[in-house]
C-alpha cells in the first residue's frame, strides 16, 4: 500500500515487551508471596499452629476398623483407671455419676462419721450361722434370737440415721435437689467401712 513504511524497531520492540511483561510480573508476584504447597490456590498460607493442628488431627484419625477398636479399648481402659483412682482418692471429676456432687459427698461423710449397726451385719451373720449349725437346741434358740435382735437393731439404726440425715440435708442444702441421697447413704451403711467406695474421707466422730 502507498504510504510511509513502519519503522522496524517499533514492530520488534513492542512484541518483545508484550512477551516479557507477564513473565516479569509473575516472577515478582511469586517472590513476594510464596505459597504453601498444602494451601489451596487463591488462599493465604495457614499459620504454623493451624497447620500443626491439622496434621495432628490427620495423624490421630484411625485408618481402619481394627485401629479404631484398639483406640476405643485404650480409652475405655484409661477411663476405668481414672475412675478407680478417683474412688480411692475421692476426686470428684472422675467419680461415677451416682457418687458425684456435694449432696452425695455429704451423705457419704455422714455415714462414715458414725458407727452403724448395719456395717457389722456380715461378721454377725457368720457367727449366727455357725451357732445355728450346732446340733444343740439351746444354741440354735440363741442363734434365732440373735437374728431377731440384729434385724431389729439394723432397722432402728437405719430409721434414726435416715431421719437425722434428711434433717441435715435440709439445713445444709435448703431447696436443692437431694432426692435419693438418704437411700444412697443407707446402702453405704450396709458395707463394712474398709470396703466402702469411694473411700471414707472423714474419721469416726468427725462432724461433716
Short mmCIF file of N, CA and C in Angstrom, two decimals, residues 34-179:
data_model
loop_
_atom_site.label_atom_id
_atom_site.label_comp_id
_atom_site.label_asym_id
_atom_site.label_seq_id
_atom_site.Cartn_x
_atom_site.Cartn_y
_atom_site.Cartn_z
N UNK A 34 5.29 -16.32 48.72
CA UNK A 34 5.42 -17.76 48.45
C UNK A 34 4.20 -18.49 48.98
N UNK A 35 3.75 -19.48 48.30
CA UNK A 35 2.54 -20.23 48.66
C UNK A 35 2.92 -21.58 49.23
N UNK A 36 2.27 -21.92 50.31
CA UNK A 36 2.47 -23.23 50.91
C UNK A 36 1.90 -24.30 50.00
N UNK A 37 2.63 -25.40 49.79
CA UNK A 37 2.11 -26.45 48.90
C UNK A 37 0.78 -27.02 49.39
N UNK A 38 0.54 -27.00 50.76
CA UNK A 38 -0.70 -27.55 51.28
C UNK A 38 -1.86 -26.56 51.22
N UNK A 39 -1.56 -25.26 50.99
CA UNK A 39 -2.62 -24.26 50.96
C UNK A 39 -3.33 -24.28 49.62
N UNK A 40 -4.67 -24.16 49.61
CA UNK A 40 -5.40 -24.12 48.34
C UNK A 40 -5.04 -22.89 47.54
N UNK A 41 -5.20 -22.97 46.24
CA UNK A 41 -4.89 -21.86 45.38
C UNK A 41 -5.82 -20.69 45.68
N UNK A 42 -5.24 -19.50 45.65
CA UNK A 42 -6.01 -18.30 45.88
C UNK A 42 -6.26 -17.99 47.34
N UNK A 43 -5.65 -18.77 48.30
CA UNK A 43 -5.84 -18.54 49.73
C UNK A 43 -4.47 -18.32 50.38
N UNK A 44 -4.42 -17.57 51.49
CA UNK A 44 -3.13 -17.32 52.14
C UNK A 44 -2.58 -18.57 52.80
N UNK A 45 -1.31 -18.56 53.06
CA UNK A 45 -0.65 -19.68 53.73
C UNK A 45 -1.14 -19.79 55.16
N UNK A 46 -1.56 -20.99 55.63
CA UNK A 46 -2.06 -21.13 57.01
C UNK A 46 -0.95 -20.90 58.02
N UNK A 47 -1.35 -20.50 59.24
CA UNK A 47 -0.39 -20.31 60.31
C UNK A 47 0.19 -21.65 60.75
N UNK A 48 1.34 -21.56 61.45
CA UNK A 48 2.00 -22.79 61.88
C UNK A 48 1.13 -23.59 62.84
N UNK A 49 0.46 -22.89 63.79
CA UNK A 49 -0.39 -23.60 64.75
C UNK A 49 -1.54 -24.31 64.05
N UNK A 50 -2.12 -23.64 63.03
CA UNK A 50 -3.21 -24.28 62.30
C UNK A 50 -2.72 -25.49 61.53
N UNK A 51 -1.55 -25.35 60.92
CA UNK A 51 -1.00 -26.47 60.17
C UNK A 51 -0.68 -27.65 61.08
N UNK A 52 -0.09 -27.36 62.28
CA UNK A 52 0.22 -28.44 63.21
C UNK A 52 -1.04 -29.11 63.73
N UNK A 53 -2.08 -28.31 64.03
CA UNK A 53 -3.35 -28.89 64.49
C UNK A 53 -3.97 -29.77 63.42
N UNK A 54 -3.88 -29.32 62.16
CA UNK A 54 -4.43 -30.12 61.07
C UNK A 54 -3.67 -31.43 60.92
N UNK A 55 -2.34 -31.35 61.05
CA UNK A 55 -1.54 -32.58 60.92
C UNK A 55 -1.83 -33.55 62.06
N UNK A 56 -2.00 -33.01 63.30
CA UNK A 56 -2.30 -33.89 64.44
C UNK A 56 -3.64 -34.58 64.27
N UNK A 57 -4.64 -33.82 63.79
CA UNK A 57 -5.96 -34.42 63.60
C UNK A 57 -5.93 -35.51 62.54
N UNK A 58 -5.13 -35.27 61.50
CA UNK A 58 -4.99 -36.29 60.46
C UNK A 58 -4.27 -37.51 60.99
N UNK A 59 -3.24 -37.26 61.83
CA UNK A 59 -2.46 -38.39 62.37
C UNK A 59 -3.28 -39.20 63.36
N UNK A 60 -4.19 -38.55 64.13
CA UNK A 60 -4.98 -39.24 65.12
C UNK A 60 -6.21 -39.94 64.55
N UNK A 61 -6.52 -39.70 63.30
CA UNK A 61 -7.67 -40.34 62.68
C UNK A 61 -7.36 -41.81 62.43
N UNK A 62 -8.19 -42.73 62.96
CA UNK A 62 -7.90 -44.15 62.73
C UNK A 62 -8.00 -44.50 61.25
N UNK A 63 -7.07 -45.35 60.82
CA UNK A 63 -7.01 -45.72 59.41
C UNK A 63 -7.81 -46.96 59.09
N UNK A 64 -8.26 -47.70 60.10
CA UNK A 64 -9.02 -48.93 59.85
C UNK A 64 -9.94 -49.19 61.03
N UNK A 65 -10.85 -50.14 60.85
CA UNK A 65 -11.76 -50.51 61.92
C UNK A 65 -11.01 -51.15 63.09
N UNK A 66 -9.98 -51.90 62.77
CA UNK A 66 -9.19 -52.54 63.82
C UNK A 66 -8.49 -51.49 64.67
N UNK A 67 -7.94 -50.47 64.02
CA UNK A 67 -7.26 -49.40 64.75
C UNK A 67 -8.26 -48.61 65.59
N UNK A 68 -9.46 -48.35 65.06
CA UNK A 68 -10.48 -47.63 65.81
C UNK A 68 -10.91 -48.42 67.04
N UNK A 69 -11.08 -49.74 66.90
CA UNK A 69 -11.47 -50.58 68.04
C UNK A 69 -10.37 -50.60 69.10
N UNK A 70 -9.11 -50.64 68.65
CA UNK A 70 -7.99 -50.64 69.60
C UNK A 70 -7.96 -49.34 70.39
N UNK A 71 -8.20 -48.23 69.71
CA UNK A 71 -8.19 -46.94 70.40
C UNK A 71 -9.36 -46.83 71.38
N UNK A 72 -10.50 -47.36 71.01
CA UNK A 72 -11.65 -47.33 71.93
C UNK A 72 -11.36 -48.16 73.19
N UNK A 73 -10.73 -49.32 73.01
CA UNK A 73 -10.37 -50.13 74.18
C UNK A 73 -9.37 -49.40 75.06
N UNK A 74 -8.41 -48.73 74.46
CA UNK A 74 -7.41 -48.00 75.23
C UNK A 74 -8.05 -46.84 75.99
N UNK A 75 -8.95 -46.11 75.34
CA UNK A 75 -9.64 -45.01 76.02
C UNK A 75 -10.52 -45.52 77.15
N UNK A 76 -11.18 -46.66 76.93
CA UNK A 76 -12.01 -47.25 77.99
C UNK A 76 -11.15 -47.69 79.18
N UNK A 77 -10.00 -48.25 78.88
CA UNK A 77 -9.10 -48.69 79.96
C UNK A 77 -8.60 -47.49 80.76
N UNK A 78 -8.24 -46.41 80.08
CA UNK A 78 -7.79 -45.21 80.78
C UNK A 78 -8.90 -44.61 81.63
N UNK A 79 -10.13 -44.60 81.10
CA UNK A 79 -11.26 -44.06 81.86
C UNK A 79 -11.51 -44.90 83.12
N UNK A 80 -11.42 -46.23 83.02
CA UNK A 80 -11.62 -47.08 84.18
C UNK A 80 -10.51 -46.89 85.21
N UNK A 81 -9.29 -46.67 84.73
CA UNK A 81 -8.18 -46.44 85.64
C UNK A 81 -8.36 -45.12 86.39
N UNK A 82 -8.79 -44.08 85.67
CA UNK A 82 -9.05 -42.80 86.33
C UNK A 82 -10.18 -42.93 87.35
N UNK A 83 -11.21 -43.71 87.00
CA UNK A 83 -12.32 -43.92 87.93
C UNK A 83 -11.87 -44.68 89.16
N UNK A 84 -11.00 -45.68 88.98
CA UNK A 84 -10.50 -46.44 90.13
C UNK A 84 -9.71 -45.54 91.07
N UNK A 85 -8.85 -44.70 90.51
CA UNK A 85 -8.08 -43.78 91.34
C UNK A 85 -8.98 -42.77 92.03
N UNK A 86 -10.05 -42.33 91.34
CA UNK A 86 -10.98 -41.38 91.95
C UNK A 86 -11.74 -42.03 93.11
N UNK A 87 -12.13 -43.30 92.97
CA UNK A 87 -12.81 -43.99 94.05
C UNK A 87 -11.91 -44.15 95.27
N UNK A 88 -10.62 -44.29 95.03
CA UNK A 88 -9.68 -44.43 96.14
C UNK A 88 -9.34 -43.09 96.77
N UNK A 89 -9.30 -42.02 95.96
CA UNK A 89 -8.89 -40.72 96.47
C UNK A 89 -9.98 -39.70 96.60
N UNK A 90 -11.16 -39.96 96.05
CA UNK A 90 -12.27 -39.02 96.18
C UNK A 90 -12.27 -37.89 95.18
N UNK A 91 -11.55 -38.03 94.07
CA UNK A 91 -11.53 -36.98 93.05
C UNK A 91 -12.90 -36.92 92.36
N UNK A 92 -13.60 -35.79 92.53
CA UNK A 92 -14.96 -35.66 92.02
C UNK A 92 -15.04 -35.72 90.50
N UNK A 93 -13.96 -35.36 89.80
CA UNK A 93 -14.02 -35.26 88.34
C UNK A 93 -14.25 -36.60 87.67
N UNK A 94 -13.73 -37.68 88.24
CA UNK A 94 -13.78 -38.98 87.57
C UNK A 94 -14.63 -40.00 88.32
N UNK A 95 -15.39 -39.56 89.31
CA UNK A 95 -16.27 -40.49 90.02
C UNK A 95 -17.44 -40.90 89.13
N UNK A 96 -18.03 -42.06 89.39
CA UNK A 96 -19.28 -42.41 88.67
C UNK A 96 -20.36 -41.39 88.94
N UNK A 97 -21.35 -41.35 88.04
CA UNK A 97 -22.40 -40.33 88.14
C UNK A 97 -23.17 -40.43 89.45
N UNK A 98 -23.36 -41.64 89.98
CA UNK A 98 -24.15 -41.79 91.21
C UNK A 98 -23.41 -41.25 92.43
N UNK A 99 -22.09 -41.05 92.36
CA UNK A 99 -21.30 -40.59 93.50
C UNK A 99 -20.91 -39.12 93.40
N UNK A 100 -21.30 -38.44 92.34
CA UNK A 100 -20.84 -37.06 92.14
C UNK A 100 -21.74 -36.07 92.86
N UNK A 101 -21.18 -34.91 93.13
CA UNK A 101 -21.96 -33.81 93.67
C UNK A 101 -21.78 -33.62 95.16
N UNK A 102 -21.99 -32.41 95.63
CA UNK A 102 -21.82 -32.13 97.07
C UNK A 102 -22.84 -32.85 97.95
N UNK A 103 -24.04 -33.11 97.42
CA UNK A 103 -25.06 -33.80 98.23
C UNK A 103 -24.62 -35.23 98.52
N UNK A 104 -24.16 -35.93 97.49
CA UNK A 104 -23.73 -37.32 97.70
C UNK A 104 -22.47 -37.37 98.57
N UNK A 105 -21.61 -36.40 98.41
CA UNK A 105 -20.40 -36.37 99.24
C UNK A 105 -20.77 -36.17 100.71
N UNK A 106 -21.72 -35.27 100.97
CA UNK A 106 -22.15 -35.05 102.36
C UNK A 106 -22.80 -36.31 102.92
N UNK A 107 -23.59 -37.00 102.11
CA UNK A 107 -24.23 -38.24 102.58
C UNK A 107 -23.17 -39.29 102.93
N UNK A 108 -22.13 -39.39 102.12
CA UNK A 108 -21.06 -40.35 102.42
C UNK A 108 -20.36 -39.97 103.73
N UNK A 109 -20.05 -38.70 103.88
CA UNK A 109 -19.36 -38.26 105.10
C UNK A 109 -20.23 -38.47 106.33
N UNK A 110 -21.55 -38.29 106.18
CA UNK A 110 -22.45 -38.51 107.30
C UNK A 110 -22.40 -39.96 107.76
N UNK A 111 -22.41 -40.88 106.83
CA UNK A 111 -22.37 -42.31 107.18
C UNK A 111 -21.00 -42.68 107.74
N UNK A 112 -19.94 -42.20 107.11
CA UNK A 112 -18.59 -42.59 107.51
C UNK A 112 -18.19 -42.03 108.86
N UNK A 113 -18.86 -40.98 109.32
CA UNK A 113 -18.50 -40.39 110.61
C UNK A 113 -19.20 -41.08 111.78
N UNK A 114 -20.05 -42.07 111.50
CA UNK A 114 -20.85 -42.73 112.54
C UNK A 114 -20.50 -44.21 112.63
N UNK A 115 -20.88 -44.79 113.77
CA UNK A 115 -20.91 -46.24 113.89
C UNK A 115 -22.31 -46.70 113.50
N UNK A 116 -22.39 -47.60 112.54
CA UNK A 116 -23.68 -48.10 112.05
C UNK A 116 -23.78 -49.59 112.36
N UNK A 117 -24.93 -49.99 112.87
CA UNK A 117 -25.13 -51.40 113.19
C UNK A 117 -25.06 -52.25 111.93
N UNK A 118 -25.55 -51.72 110.82
CA UNK A 118 -25.61 -52.49 109.59
C UNK A 118 -24.23 -52.88 109.07
N UNK A 119 -23.20 -52.08 109.35
CA UNK A 119 -21.87 -52.40 108.83
C UNK A 119 -21.28 -53.65 109.50
N UNK A 120 -21.83 -54.04 110.66
CA UNK A 120 -21.36 -55.26 111.34
C UNK A 120 -22.25 -56.45 111.03
N UNK A 121 -23.13 -56.30 110.06
CA UNK A 121 -24.07 -57.38 109.76
C UNK A 121 -23.35 -58.63 109.27
N UNK A 122 -22.39 -58.49 108.37
CA UNK A 122 -21.71 -59.68 107.82
C UNK A 122 -20.96 -60.46 108.89
N UNK A 123 -20.14 -59.82 109.74
CA UNK A 123 -19.50 -60.63 110.79
C UNK A 123 -20.51 -61.28 111.73
N UNK A 124 -21.56 -60.55 112.11
CA UNK A 124 -22.58 -61.14 112.99
C UNK A 124 -23.31 -62.29 112.29
N UNK A 125 -23.55 -62.15 111.00
CA UNK A 125 -24.24 -63.21 110.27
C UNK A 125 -23.41 -64.49 110.25
N UNK A 126 -22.10 -64.35 110.10
CA UNK A 126 -21.23 -65.54 110.10
C UNK A 126 -21.31 -66.24 111.46
N UNK A 127 -21.26 -65.46 112.53
CA UNK A 127 -21.32 -66.04 113.89
C UNK A 127 -22.65 -66.74 114.09
N UNK A 128 -23.73 -66.09 113.68
CA UNK A 128 -25.06 -66.68 113.89
C UNK A 128 -25.23 -67.96 113.08
N UNK A 129 -24.70 -67.99 111.85
CA UNK A 129 -24.78 -69.21 111.03
C UNK A 129 -24.01 -70.35 111.67
N UNK A 130 -22.85 -70.05 112.22
CA UNK A 130 -22.07 -71.10 112.88
C UNK A 130 -22.85 -71.65 114.09
N UNK A 131 -23.47 -70.77 114.86
CA UNK A 131 -24.24 -71.23 116.03
C UNK A 131 -25.45 -72.06 115.62
N UNK A 132 -26.05 -71.67 114.49
CA UNK A 132 -27.25 -72.40 114.07
C UNK A 132 -26.93 -73.80 113.56
N UNK A 133 -25.67 -74.04 113.20
CA UNK A 133 -25.30 -75.38 112.72
C UNK A 133 -25.13 -76.36 113.87
N UNK A 134 -24.81 -75.84 115.03
CA UNK A 134 -24.58 -76.71 116.19
C UNK A 134 -25.89 -77.44 116.53
N UNK A 135 -25.76 -78.78 116.71
CA UNK A 135 -26.95 -79.61 116.98
C UNK A 135 -27.34 -79.60 118.46
N UNK A 136 -27.44 -78.41 119.00
CA UNK A 136 -27.87 -78.26 120.39
C UNK A 136 -29.07 -77.32 120.38
N UNK A 137 -30.21 -77.75 120.86
CA UNK A 137 -31.42 -76.91 120.80
C UNK A 137 -31.25 -75.55 121.44
N UNK A 138 -30.60 -75.50 122.59
CA UNK A 138 -30.45 -74.21 123.27
C UNK A 138 -29.58 -73.24 122.45
N UNK A 139 -28.53 -73.76 121.81
CA UNK A 139 -27.66 -72.91 120.99
C UNK A 139 -28.41 -72.42 119.76
N UNK A 140 -29.19 -73.27 119.15
CA UNK A 140 -29.97 -72.86 117.99
C UNK A 140 -31.02 -71.81 118.36
N UNK A 141 -31.56 -71.93 119.57
CA UNK A 141 -32.51 -70.91 120.04
C UNK A 141 -31.82 -69.56 120.20
N UNK A 142 -30.61 -69.60 120.76
CA UNK A 142 -29.84 -68.36 120.92
C UNK A 142 -29.53 -67.74 119.55
N UNK A 143 -29.18 -68.58 118.57
CA UNK A 143 -28.90 -68.07 117.23
C UNK A 143 -30.11 -67.40 116.61
N UNK A 144 -31.29 -68.00 116.82
CA UNK A 144 -32.52 -67.41 116.29
C UNK A 144 -32.81 -66.07 116.94
N UNK A 145 -32.60 -66.00 118.25
CA UNK A 145 -32.83 -64.74 118.96
C UNK A 145 -31.84 -63.66 118.50
N UNK A 146 -30.63 -64.07 118.27
CA UNK A 146 -29.63 -63.10 117.77
C UNK A 146 -30.03 -62.55 116.41
N UNK A 147 -30.58 -63.44 115.54
CA UNK A 147 -31.06 -62.97 114.24
C UNK A 147 -32.10 -61.87 114.42
N UNK A 148 -33.05 -62.11 115.29
CA UNK A 148 -34.12 -61.14 115.52
C UNK A 148 -33.57 -59.83 116.09
N UNK A 149 -32.64 -59.95 117.03
CA UNK A 149 -32.07 -58.75 117.65
C UNK A 149 -31.29 -57.93 116.62
N UNK A 150 -30.50 -58.59 115.82
CA UNK A 150 -29.70 -57.88 114.81
C UNK A 150 -30.60 -57.18 113.80
N UNK A 151 -31.62 -57.86 113.34
CA UNK A 151 -32.53 -57.26 112.35
C UNK A 151 -33.23 -56.03 112.94
N UNK A 152 -33.71 -56.16 114.19
CA UNK A 152 -34.39 -55.03 114.82
C UNK A 152 -33.43 -53.85 114.99
N UNK A 153 -32.22 -54.13 115.43
CA UNK A 153 -31.24 -53.05 115.62
C UNK A 153 -30.90 -52.36 114.29
N UNK A 154 -30.78 -53.14 113.24
CA UNK A 154 -30.46 -52.55 111.93
C UNK A 154 -31.60 -51.65 111.46
N UNK A 155 -32.83 -52.11 111.64
CA UNK A 155 -33.98 -51.29 111.21
C UNK A 155 -34.06 -50.01 112.02
N UNK A 156 -33.88 -50.09 113.34
CA UNK A 156 -33.94 -48.89 114.18
C UNK A 156 -32.80 -47.93 113.85
N UNK A 157 -31.61 -48.46 113.68
CA UNK A 157 -30.46 -47.60 113.36
C UNK A 157 -30.64 -46.93 112.00
N UNK A 158 -31.17 -47.66 111.03
CA UNK A 158 -31.42 -47.07 109.72
C UNK A 158 -32.46 -45.97 109.79
N UNK A 159 -33.50 -46.17 110.60
CA UNK A 159 -34.54 -45.15 110.73
C UNK A 159 -33.98 -43.88 111.37
N UNK A 160 -33.20 -44.05 112.44
CA UNK A 160 -32.60 -42.89 113.10
C UNK A 160 -31.62 -42.18 112.17
N UNK A 161 -30.78 -42.94 111.49
CA UNK A 161 -29.80 -42.34 110.58
C UNK A 161 -30.49 -41.61 109.43
N UNK A 162 -31.52 -42.25 108.86
CA UNK A 162 -32.22 -41.61 107.75
C UNK A 162 -32.91 -40.33 108.16
N UNK A 163 -33.54 -40.33 109.33
CA UNK A 163 -34.22 -39.12 109.80
C UNK A 163 -33.20 -38.00 110.07
N UNK A 164 -32.10 -38.35 110.73
CA UNK A 164 -31.09 -37.33 111.01
C UNK A 164 -30.43 -36.79 109.76
N UNK A 165 -30.14 -37.67 108.79
CA UNK A 165 -29.52 -37.22 107.55
C UNK A 165 -30.47 -36.32 106.75
N UNK A 166 -31.75 -36.69 106.70
CA UNK A 166 -32.72 -35.86 105.96
C UNK A 166 -32.81 -34.46 106.57
N UNK A 167 -32.75 -34.38 107.89
CA UNK A 167 -32.78 -33.08 108.55
C UNK A 167 -31.54 -32.26 108.24
N UNK A 168 -30.37 -32.90 108.27
CA UNK A 168 -29.13 -32.18 107.99
C UNK A 168 -29.05 -31.74 106.53
N UNK A 169 -29.56 -32.56 105.64
CA UNK A 169 -29.56 -32.17 104.23
C UNK A 169 -30.43 -30.94 103.99
N UNK A 170 -31.56 -30.90 104.68
CA UNK A 170 -32.43 -29.75 104.52
C UNK A 170 -31.78 -28.50 105.08
N UNK A 171 -31.06 -28.63 106.20
CA UNK A 171 -30.37 -27.48 106.77
C UNK A 171 -29.19 -27.04 105.91
N UNK A 172 -28.51 -27.99 105.33
CA UNK A 172 -27.27 -27.68 104.60
C UNK A 172 -27.53 -27.21 103.18
N UNK A 173 -28.48 -27.83 102.50
CA UNK A 173 -28.68 -27.56 101.08
C UNK A 173 -30.01 -26.89 100.77
N UNK A 174 -30.86 -26.68 101.76
CA UNK A 174 -32.08 -25.93 101.54
C UNK A 174 -33.00 -26.58 100.52
N UNK A 175 -33.32 -25.82 99.47
CA UNK A 175 -34.26 -26.30 98.46
C UNK A 175 -33.58 -27.04 97.31
N UNK A 176 -32.30 -27.34 97.42
CA UNK A 176 -31.63 -28.08 96.36
C UNK A 176 -32.18 -29.51 96.26
N UNK A 177 -31.95 -30.11 95.11
CA UNK A 177 -32.45 -31.47 94.88
C UNK A 177 -31.59 -32.48 95.65
N UNK A 178 -32.18 -33.11 96.66
CA UNK A 178 -31.48 -34.12 97.46
C UNK A 178 -32.14 -35.49 97.31
N UNK A 179 -32.87 -35.66 96.25
CA UNK A 179 -33.59 -36.92 96.05
C UNK A 179 -32.61 -38.10 95.91
#
